[in-house]
Coordinates of C-alpha atoms in Angstrom, one line a residue:
X1 CA -4.3 -17.2 -12.2
X2 CA -4.9 -14.4 -14.0
X3 CA -2.5 -11.6 -12.7
X4 CA 0.8 -11.6 -11.1
X5 CA 0.7 -8.7 -8.8
X6 CA 0.5 -9.2 -5.0
X7 CA -2.9 -10.6 -5.1
X8 CA -2.0 -13.1 -7.2
X9 CA 1.2 -13.8 -5.9
X10 CA -0.7 -14.9 -2.5
X11 CA -3.5 -16.7 -3.8
X12 CA -1.1 -18.6 -6.4
X13 CA 1.9 -19.3 -3.5
X14 CA -0.8 -20.4 -1.0
X15 CA -2.3 -22.7 -3.4
X16 CA 0.8 -24.5 -4.7
X17 CA 1.7 -25.0 -1.1
X18 CA -1.7 -26.9 -0.7
X19 CA -1.0 -28.9 -3.5
X20 CA -2.7 -27.1 -6.4
X21 CA -1.0 -27.1 -9.8
X22 CA -1.2 -23.6 -10.7
X23 CA -0.5 -22.3 -13.7
X24 CA -0.1 -18.0 -13.5
X25 CA -0.3 -16.0 -16.5
X26 CA 0.7 -12.3 -16.8
X27 CA 0.4 -9.3 -19.4
X28 CA 3.8 -7.6 -18.3
X29 CA 7.6 -9.7 -18.7
X30 CA 7.6 -8.8 -15.1
X31 CA 5.9 -9.6 -11.6
X32 CA 4.4 -7.8 -9.0
X33 CA 1.9 -5.0 -10.7
X34 CA 2.0 -1.7 -9.3
X35 CA 4.0 -2.8 -6.3
X36 CA 7.2 -3.5 -8.5
X37 CA 10.5 -2.4 -10.2
X38 CA 12.0 -2.1 -13.5
X39 CA 15.2 -1.3 -15.7
X40 CA 15.7 2.1 -17.7
X41 CA 17.4 2.4 -20.5
X42 CA 20.3 3.2 -18.7
X43 CA 20.4 0.0 -16.6
X44 CA 19.1 1.9 -13.6
X45 CA 16.4 -0.1 -11.0
X46 CA 13.7 2.2 -10.0
X47 CA 10.5 1.0 -8.2
X48 CA 7.4 2.5 -9.8
X49 CA 6.9 3.8 -6.6
X50 CA 8.1 3.5 -3.2
X51 CA 6.2 0.7 -1.3
X52 CA 6.6 0.4 2.6
X53 CA 5.2 -1.9 5.2
X54 CA 4.4 -1.7 8.8
X55 CA 4.7 -4.3 11.8
X56 CA 0.6 -4.0 12.0
X57 CA 0.9 -6.0 8.5
X58 CA 1.0 -9.6 9.3
X59 CA -0.3 -10.8 6.3
X60 CA 2.3 -9.0 4.1
X61 CA 4.9 -10.2 6.3
X62 CA 3.9 -13.7 6.0
X63 CA 3.9 -13.7 2.4
X64 CA 7.6 -12.6 2.2
X65 CA 8.5 -15.3 4.6
X66 CA 6.9 -17.8 2.8
X67 CA 9.0 -16.7 -0.5
X68 CA 12.3 -16.3 1.4
X69 CA 12.2 -12.2 1.2
X70 CA 12.0 -11.5 4.9
X71 CA 15.4 -10.5 5.0
X72 CA 14.9 -8.1 2.6
X73 CA 12.9 -6.1 4.2
X74 CA 14.6 -3.7 6.9
X75 CA 12.6 -1.9 9.7
X76 CA 13.0 1.1 11.2
X77 CA 12.1 2.0 14.7
X78 CA 11.8 6.2 14.3
X79 CA 9.9 8.4 11.8
X80 CA 11.4 11.3 11.4
X81 CA 9.3 14.9 10.1
X82 CA 10.4 18.0 9.1
X83 CA 8.7 21.4 8.0
X84 CA 9.8 24.3 5.5
X85 CA 11.1 26.1 9.0
X86 CA 13.2 23.4 9.6
X87 CA 11.4 22.4 13.0
X88 CA 11.9 18.3 13.4
X89 CA 10.0 15.8 15.0
X90 CA 10.1 12.3 15.3
X91 CA 7.8 9.6 16.1
X92 CA 8.9 6.6 17.9
X93 CA 8.1 4.3 20.9
X94 CA 9.0 4.9 24.5
X95 CA 9.4 2.4 27.8
X96 CA 5.7 3.3 28.5
X97 CA 2.8 0.7 27.8
X98 CA 0.9 1.0 24.9
X99 CA -1.0 2.9 23.8
X100 CA 1.4 5.6 26.2
X101 CA 4.5 4.0 24.4
X102 CA 4.9 7.5 22.0
X103 CA 3.8 10.4 24.5
X104 CA 8.0 11.4 25.2
X105 CA 8.0 11.7 21.5
X106 CA 5.0 13.1 21.0
X107 CA 5.4 15.3 23.7
X108 CA 8.8 16.7 22.0
X109 CA 7.0 17.4 18.5
X110 CA 7.9 20.5 17.6
X111 CA 6.1 21.2 14.2
X112 CA 2.8 20.8 16.9
X113 CA 1.7 23.4 19.1
X114 CA 0.8 22.5 22.6
X115 CA -2.7 22.8 21.6
X116 CA -2.7 20.8 18.7
X117 CA -1.3 18.4 20.9
X118 CA -3.8 18.4 23.3
X119 CA -6.2 18.2 20.0
X120 CA -4.9 14.9 19.0
X121 CA -5.0 13.2 22.5
X122 CA -8.4 13.8 22.4
X123 CA -9.4 12.1 19.7
X124 CA -6.6 9.4 20.4
X125 CA -8.2 8.7 23.6
X126 CA -11.5 8.0 21.8
X127 CA -10.3 5.8 19.4
X128 CA -8.5 4.1 22.5
X129 CA -11.9 3.7 24.7
X130 CA -13.3 2.7 21.3
X131 CA -10.9 0.2 19.9
X132 CA -11.1 1.3 16.9
X133 CA -15.0 1.6 16.5
X134 CA -16.1 4.9 17.8
X135 CA -20.0 4.8 17.2
X136 CA -20.0 7.2 14.4
X137 CA -17.9 4.8 11.8
X138 CA -21.3 2.6 11.7
X139 CA -23.3 5.6 9.9
X140 CA -25.4 4.6 6.8
X141 CA -23.0 5.2 3.5
X142 CA -20.1 6.5 5.9
X143 CA -18.3 8.9 7.0
X144 CA -15.2 11.1 5.7
X145 CA -11.7 11.2 7.9
X146 CA -12.5 15.2 7.4
X147 CA -16.2 15.1 9.0
X148 CA -14.7 12.0 11.8
X149 CA -11.9 14.5 12.4
X150 CA -14.6 18.2 12.7
X151 CA -16.6 16.2 15.1
X152 CA -13.5 16.2 17.3
X153 CA -13.2 19.7 17.1
X154 CA -9.3 18.9 15.7
X155 CA -7.1 22.1 15.1
X156 CA -6.4 22.9 11.2
X157 CA -2.9 22.8 12.3
X158 CA -3.1 19.1 13.3
X159 CA -5.6 17.8 10.1
X160 CA -2.7 19.3 8.0
X161 CA 0.8 18.4 10.3
X162 CA -1.2 15.0 11.5
X163 CA -3.2 13.5 10.4
X164 CA -2.9 14.1 7.0
X165 CA 0.2 13.7 6.9
X166 CA -0.7 10.3 7.8
X167 CA -3.5 9.3 6.3
X168 CA -2.8 10.8 2.7
X169 CA -0.1 8.7 2.4
X170 CA -1.2 5.2 4.1
X171 CA -4.2 5.7 2.7
X172 CA -3.7 7.6 -1.1
X173 CA -6.6 9.5 -0.6
X174 CA -7.6 13.0 0.6
X175 CA -9.1 13.2 4.1
X176 CA -12.4 14.4 2.7
X177 CA -12.8 11.5 0.1
X178 CA -12.0 9.0 2.6
X179 CA -13.9 6.8 4.8
X180 CA -13.0 7.0 8.6
X181 CA -13.0 4.0 9.3
X182 CA -9.9 3.3 7.3
X183 CA -8.3 6.5 8.7
X184 CA -9.2 5.3 12.4
X185 CA -8.7 2.1 11.8
X186 CA -4.9 2.9 10.8
X187 CA -3.6 4.9 14.2
X188 CA -5.7 2.1 16.1
X189 CA -3.8 -0.6 14.6
X190 CA -0.5 0.9 13.3
X191 CA 0.0 3.5 16.4
X192 CA -2.3 2.1 19.4
X193 CA -3.0 -1.3 19.7
X194 CA 0.4 -2.4 19.9
X195 CA 4.1 -0.8 20.5
X196 CA 5.3 -2.3 17.7
X197 CA 2.6 -1.7 14.8
X198 CA 3.6 1.8 13.9
X199 CA 7.3 0.4 12.6
X200 CA 8.0 0.5 9.4
X201 CA 9.7 -1.8 7.0
X202 CA 12.0 -0.6 3.6
X203 CA 12.8 -2.6 1.3
X204 CA 16.2 -2.8 0.9
X205 CA 16.2 -3.8 -2.9
X206 CA 14.4 -2.8 -5.7
X207 CA 10.9 -4.2 -5.4
X208 CA 11.0 -6.8 -8.6
X209 CA 13.7 -8.1 -6.4
X210 CA 11.0 -9.2 -3.9
X211 CA 9.3 -11.8 -6.1
X212 CA 12.2 -13.9 -7.5
X213 CA 10.9 -16.5 -4.5
X214 CA 7.7 -16.9 -6.2
X215 CA 8.2 -17.9 -9.5
X216 CA 10.5 -20.4 -8.0
X217 CA 7.8 -21.9 -5.1
X218 CA 5.0 -22.2 -7.9
X219 CA 7.1 -23.8 -10.3
X220 CA 9.0 -26.1 -7.6
X221 CA 5.8 -27.4 -7.1
X222 CA 5.2 -28.5 -10.9
X223 CA 3.0 -24.9 -11.3
X224 CA 4.0 -22.5 -14.1
X225 CA 4.5 -18.7 -14.5
X226 CA 3.5 -17.0 -17.8
X227 CA 4.6 -13.3 -18.6
X228 CA 3.9 -11.2 -21.5
X229 CA 0.6 -13.8 -21.6
X230 CA -2.3 -11.2 -21.7
X231 CA -6.1 -12.9 -21.5
X232 CA -8.4 -12.1 -24.1
X233 CA -11.7 -13.1 -22.8
X234 CA -13.2 -15.9 -20.5
X235 CA -15.4 -18.3 -22.5
X236 CA -18.5 -18.9 -20.8
X237 CA -22.3 -20.8 -21.5
X238 CA -24.7 -19.3 -19.5
X239 CA -22.9 -19.0 -16.1
X240 CA -20.9 -22.2 -16.7
X241 CA -16.9 -21.4 -17.3
X242 CA -15.6 -23.0 -20.6
X243 CA -12.2 -21.9 -20.4
X244 CA -9.7 -18.7 -20.8
X245 CA -9.2 -17.3 -24.3
X246 CA -5.4 -16.1 -24.6
X247 CA -3.8 -15.0 -27.9
X248 CA -3.1 -16.8 -31.0
X249 CA -6.6 -18.8 -30.5
X250 CA -4.9 -20.5 -27.2
X251 CA -7.2 -21.6 -24.5
X252 CA -6.4 -22.8 -21.4
X253 CA -9.1 -25.1 -18.6
X254 CA -9.1 -25.3 -15.3
X255 CA -10.5 -26.7 -12.4
X256 CA -10.6 -23.1 -11.1
X257 CA -10.1 -19.5 -12.2
X258 CA -9.0 -16.4 -10.3
X259 CA -8.9 -13.2 -11.6
X260 CA -6.5 -10.8 -9.6
X261 CA -6.7 -8.2 -12.7
X262 CA -7.5 -3.9 -11.8
X263 CA -11.4 -3.6 -11.1
X264 CA -11.5 -1.5 -13.6
X265 CA -10.6 -3.9 -16.0
X266 CA -11.9 -6.9 -15.3
X267 CA -15.8 -5.7 -16.3
X268 CA -14.3 -6.0 -20.0
X269 CA -13.3 -9.3 -19.5
X270 CA -16.4 -10.7 -18.1
X271 CA -18.6 -12.2 -20.9
X272 CA -22.6 -11.0 -20.8
X273 CA -24.1 -14.2 -19.2
X274 CA -20.8 -14.1 -16.3
X275 CA -22.1 -10.3 -15.7
X276 CA -25.8 -11.1 -15.4
X277 CA -24.6 -14.1 -13.2
X278 CA -22.9 -12.1 -11.1
X279 CA -24.5 -9.0 -9.2
X280 CA -21.2 -8.0 -7.9
X281 CA -19.6 -7.1 -11.4
X282 CA -22.1 -4.1 -12.0
X283 CA -20.4 -2.5 -8.8
X284 CA -17.1 -1.9 -9.7
X285 CA -17.5 1.0 -11.4
X286 CA -18.5 2.8 -8.7
X287 CA -15.3 1.9 -7.4
X288 CA -12.9 5.4 -8.1
X289 CA -9.4 5.3 -8.3
X290 CA -6.2 7.5 -7.2
X291 CA -3.2 8.4 -7.9
X292 CA 0.4 8.4 -6.3
X293 CA 3.3 10.1 -8.6
X294 CA 7.1 9.0 -7.9
X295 CA 10.2 11.2 -8.3
X296 CA 14.0 10.0 -8.8
X297 CA 16.5 12.5 -8.7
X298 CA 20.0 11.9 -8.7
X299 CA 22.7 13.9 -7.3
X300 CA 26.3 14.7 -7.7
X301 CA 27.3 14.3 -4.4
X302 CA 25.5 12.8 -1.1
X303 CA 22.6 15.3 0.4
X304 CA 21.3 13.4 3.4
X305 CA 21.8 10.9 6.1
X306 CA 18.7 9.7 6.7
X307 CA 17.5 6.4 4.8
X308 CA 13.7 8.7 4.9
X309 CA 12.2 11.2 6.2
X310 CA 8.5 13.0 6.3
X311 CA 8.2 16.7 4.8
X312 CA 5.2 19.0 6.0
X313 CA 3.4 21.5 4.2
X314 CA 5.3 20.8 0.8
X315 CA 3.8 18.8 -2.2
X316 CA 6.1 16.3 -1.4
X317 CA 5.5 14.0 1.5
X318 CA 8.1 11.4 1.6
X319 CA 11.9 11.4 0.7
X320 CA 13.5 7.6 0.7
X321 CA 17.3 7.6 0.7
X322 CA 17.6 4.7 -1.9
X323 CA 21.7 4.9 -1.8
X324 CA 21.9 4.6 1.8
X325 CA 18.7 1.7 1.5
X326 CA 20.3 0.0 -1.0
X327 CA 23.9 0.0 0.1
X328 CA 23.5 -1.3 3.7
X329 CA 21.9 -4.6 1.6
X330 CA 25.1 -4.7 -0.7
X331 CA 27.1 -3.5 2.4
X332 CA 28.5 -0.5 0.4
X333 CA 27.9 3.1 -0.2
X334 CA 28.6 5.4 -2.7
X335 CA 30.0 8.7 -1.8
X336 CA 30.4 10.4 -4.7
X337 CA 26.4 10.3 -6.0
X338 CA 23.3 9.5 -4.3
X339 CA 19.5 9.0 -5.3
X340 CA 16.6 9.7 -3.5
X341 CA 13.2 8.9 -4.4
X342 CA 10.4 11.0 -3.4
X343 CA 6.6 10.0 -2.8
X344 CA 3.6 12.0 -3.6
X345 CA 0.1 10.5 -3.0
X346 CA -3.5 11.4 -3.8
X347 CA -1.3 13.4 -6.4
X348 CA -4.1 15.2 -8.1
X349 CA -2.9 18.2 -8.7
X350 CA 0.3 16.8 -10.5
X351 CA -1.4 14.7 -13.1
X352 CA -1.7 17.6 -15.6
X353 CA 0.9 19.2 -14.8
X354 CA 4.6 18.4 -17.3
X355 CA 7.5 16.2 -16.0
X356 CA 9.4 19.4 -15.6
X357 CA 6.9 20.9 -13.9
X358 CA 6.9 18.4 -11.8
X359 CA 10.5 17.5 -11.4
X360 CA 11.0 22.0 -10.7
X361 CA 8.6 21.6 -8.2
X362 CA 10.1 18.9 -6.2
X363 CA 13.7 20.2 -6.5
X364 CA 12.6 23.3 -4.4
X365 CA 11.5 21.2 -1.9
X366 CA 14.4 19.0 -1.8
X367 CA 17.0 22.0 -1.5
X368 CA 14.5 23.5 1.2
X369 CA 14.8 20.4 3.2
X370 CA 17.8 19.5 2.8
X371 CA 20.2 22.3 2.7
X372 CA 23.5 20.4 1.2
X373 CA 21.4 19.8 -2.2
X374 CA 21.1 23.7 -2.7
X375 CA 24.7 23.1 -3.8
X376 CA 24.8 19.5 -5.6
X377 CA 24.2 19.0 -9.3
X378 CA 21.3 17.2 -10.4
X379 CA 22.9 14.7 -12.9
X380 CA 19.5 12.9 -13.8
X381 CA 15.8 13.0 -12.6
X382 CA 12.5 10.8 -14.1
X383 CA 9.0 11.1 -13.2
X384 CA 6.5 8.2 -13.0
X385 CA 2.4 8.7 -12.3
X386 CA 1.1 5.9 -11.5
X387 CA -2.7 7.7 -12.7
X388 CA -5.0 5.3 -11.2
X389 CA -2.7 3.6 -8.2
X390 CA -5.3 2.6 -6.2
X391 CA -8.6 2.5 -5.3
X392 CA -10.2 5.0 -3.4
X393 CA -11.1 4.4 0.0
X394 CA -14.1 6.6 -0.4
X395 CA -16.8 6.8 2.0
X396 CA -19.2 3.4 1.8
X397 CA -16.8 1.8 -0.7
X398 CA -17.3 -1.2 0.9
X399 CA -20.7 -1.8 -0.1
X400 CA -19.0 -2.3 -3.7
X401 CA -16.6 -3.9 -2.9
X402 CA -17.5 -7.9 -3.9
X403 CA -16.1 -11.4 -2.1
X404 CA -13.8 -13.5 -3.6
X405 CA -15.9 -16.2 -3.9
X406 CA -18.4 -15.4 -6.5
X407 CA -21.8 -17.2 -7.3
X408 CA -20.0 -18.1 -10.3
X409 CA -18.8 -22.0 -9.7
X410 CA -14.9 -22.1 -10.3
X411 CA -14.7 -18.2 -10.4
X412 CA -13.1 -16.3 -8.5
X413 CA -11.2 -12.5 -7.3
X414 CA -8.5 -11.5 -5.4
X415 CA -7.0 -7.9 -5.6
X416 CA -6.8 -5.3 -2.2
X417 CA -10.1 -4.2 -4.0
X418 CA -12.3 -7.1 -3.0
X419 CA -14.0 -7.5 0.1
X420 CA -11.1 -7.3 3.1
X421 CA -11.6 -5.3 5.6
X422 CA -8.3 -3.5 4.8
X423 CA -7.9 -0.4 2.4
X424 CA -5.9 -0.6 -0.8
X425 CA -2.4 -1.4 0.8
X426 CA -0.1 -4.4 -0.2
X427 CA -1.1 -6.1 2.9
X428 CA -4.9 -5.4 1.4
X429 CA -3.6 -7.2 -1.7
X430 CA -1.9 -10.2 0.6
X431 CA -5.3 -11.1 2.4
X432 CA -7.1 -10.8 -0.6
X433 CA -4.6 -13.7 -2.2
X434 CA -5.4 -16.1 0.4
X435 CA -8.7 -15.0 1.2
X436 CA -9.1 -16.1 -2.6
X437 CA -6.9 -18.9 -1.9
X438 CA -9.0 -20.7 1.1
X439 CA -12.1 -19.9 -0.6
X440 CA -10.7 -22.1 -3.6
X441 CA -9.7 -24.9 -1.5
X442 CA -13.6 -24.6 0.5
X443 CA -15.3 -25.4 -3.2
X444 CA -13.2 -28.0 -3.3
X445 CA -14.6 -29.4 -0.1
X446 CA -10.9 -29.4 1.3
X447 CA -11.3 -29.1 5.5
X448 CA -7.6 -29.2 6.3
X449 CA -6.6 -26.9 9.0
X450 CA -3.4 -26.2 7.3
X451 CA -5.0 -24.5 4.3
X452 CA -6.0 -21.9 6.7
X453 CA -3.5 -18.9 5.5
X454 CA -5.2 -15.5 7.1
X455 CA -3.2 -14.6 9.7
X456 CA -4.8 -12.3 12.1
X457 CA -4.1 -8.9 13.5
X458 CA -1.0 -8.3 15.9
X459 CA -2.2 -8.8 19.5
X460 CA -3.0 -6.0 21.6
X461 CA -0.3 -5.1 23.9
X462 CA 0.6 -3.4 27.3
X463 CA -2.7 -1.5 29.0
X464 CA -4.4 -2.2 25.4
X465 CA -4.3 -5.4 26.3
X466 CA -6.7 -5.0 30.0
X467 CA -9.3 -3.1 28.0
X468 CA -12.3 -5.3 27.8
X469 CA -14.2 -6.6 24.8

């Protein structure tokens, strides 16, 4: 297993449970890939970027259960929004059955006008009647989410204060560069199909702590985890794999090789003979990437009471109250200081800005949104730019995403960028790992029904369950 991110970990744990001896090699000194955390020189634990899950992420939930981390995720039933005018809105399920379970909170959502709400309702009805598969989603090459919304005559207010707010955070891309299939899927699976799909799960520990059980799950079954072990090349003769080369002339041989690395790094690891034999490799350069910026603030006093809030009409999209989230896990809270983490997805405009410029922008927005921050002193701060945080869900990108099983015997791919049917999310990464594990087992001739790892989607609930297929 080359790569210890979520995809590689999910595949490794699944194969270890299936009886395979897994040897995992990760070039970094920690597991988790892009969804991890590390320690600053002052001893502070910070996530490279805040990651969350939703109730509809069934495979990620299964993975956390397998590695003993399910209790490190806290789920919330209420999503809070705040605009610069101080108007608040809340999204939560009420007593009505799906797909009408959010009607009550939607009608009282202050940042949107009644005209905006009627506009959104028309589009939602279209999604429901088509069961998430409106006819124009099948257009050759795909269509952008922005075009999909325009065809449904969405108002400017709904696009900026509703659709964009949800989808840029979920998909890490602007609406004009997002395949509408992914955008519609978010609302169908998370907000319409099942009344629990929208519930947001937030880790109450640093992200790296979620993976402690992965190493144990692999090693307890005879496997090994090797950190600080970058692979240098795949050795091959024609289309036959002879081994994997590491530093100091170290070569590893195996019955199956799973590469769970970033798609823009995979091509360079493959020798020319493998590139010729596996056509999908030539398409990887067509899959673009998108950035995420995380901003971390430590104030000298509490400035925020909620665990998280979404901001409207600002660069900052989310504020997470890390002191509260971590304190709930430890059973204590610090009443003297408060640590907040801000998230800006699809942060193209921030890439060329200096660290101080980004801090200044975000600090102004935080102090406008949280009045108590105006009198608070910012004790320290840091900015983490993930320039290639995710693959970009551009229209038609699915045609470039490879399957987990290649045309090369014993060579497999895992990563959220492979063909999973999901965008670049932790759920997509775990799905790819499970699919890769199943492909490895199939190639070995396994027909054990217990070797099916991919979990089904949430079942439709409420009135949705009565719709004909």
